[in-house]
Amino acid sequence: MLFVVVIGLILAFDFAKIKDFIAQAGVWGIFIAIIVYGLLGFTIIPSEPLTVLIGAMFGPWVATIAALAGNTLSAMAEYLIGMRIGGATDFMEKKEKLPFGLGKLNPDSLAFLIFARAIPGFGGKTVGIISGVYKINIWRFLWTTVLTLLVGSVILAFGGFGLEKLFP
């Protein structure tokens, strides 16, 4: 738990330093970004700003690949956290409060695994943890995760690339 808090604090307060470090690292910056994505899975910090940043720095295609790889790593970390915490009631209550009636869906349903993940900010982390708690089949979890992450990564990476063109 202490590890999670420390990583969260480092990433939250030193994001500008992380940006500078990734930019100076060149190609290695992509691999560093993938590791940062993975570490974000252990925190409540969303990864969307990092995807926009990578899109602006390295272009949309590189950012899409990095975000897909890193966020998949992050999703697996969230799934493992869910498996470890088991039946924690606060996550069950959080599931019930999801918008658009998603909380009423079976956690093993495709609708839940795909559409709940699409809720910006907390949807992906919630789905990852709930999937681990309910011990959803890992392959079903993985392919639905990759599908939704691919769509989200493309949108955010191209958005970051477009912002960089607007504000050079």
PDB file of N, CA and C in Angstrom, residues 33 35 77 84 127 154:
ATOM      1  N   ALA A  33       7.583   5.922 -20.886  1.00  0.00           N
ATOM      2  CA  ALA A  33       6.159   6.238 -20.813  1.00  0.00           C
ATOM      3  C   ALA A  33       5.332   4.975 -20.577  1.00  0.00           C
ATOM      4  N   ILE A  35       6.231   2.317 -18.997  1.00  0.00           N
ATOM      5  CA  ILE A  35       6.414   1.953 -17.584  1.00  0.00           C
ATOM      6  C   ILE A  35       5.576   2.873 -16.691  1.00  0.00           C
ATOM      7  N   ALA A  77      -2.529  -4.743 -14.032  1.00  0.00           N
ATOM      8  CA  ALA A  77      -2.214  -4.425 -12.634  1.00  0.00           C
ATOM      9  C   ALA A  77      -3.505  -4.218 -11.844  1.00  0.00           C
ATOM     10  N   ARG A  84      -6.645  -9.501  -5.518  1.00  0.00           N
ATOM     11  CA  ARG A  84      -6.074  -9.487  -4.158  1.00  0.00           C
ATOM     12  C   ARG A  84      -7.067  -8.986  -3.108  1.00  0.00           C
ATOM     13  N   VAL A 127     -13.455  -0.974 -13.866  1.00  0.00           N
ATOM     14  CA  VAL A 127     -13.685  -2.240 -14.569  1.00  0.00           C
ATOM     15  C   VAL A 127     -12.556  -3.225 -14.272  1.00  0.00           C
ATOM     16  N   VAL A 154      -6.385   5.962 -29.745  1.00  0.00           N
ATOM     17  CA  VAL A 154      -6.382   6.673 -31.026  1.00  0.00           C
ATOM     18  C   VAL A 154      -6.967   8.077 -30.844  1.00  0.00           C
TER      19      VAL A 154
END
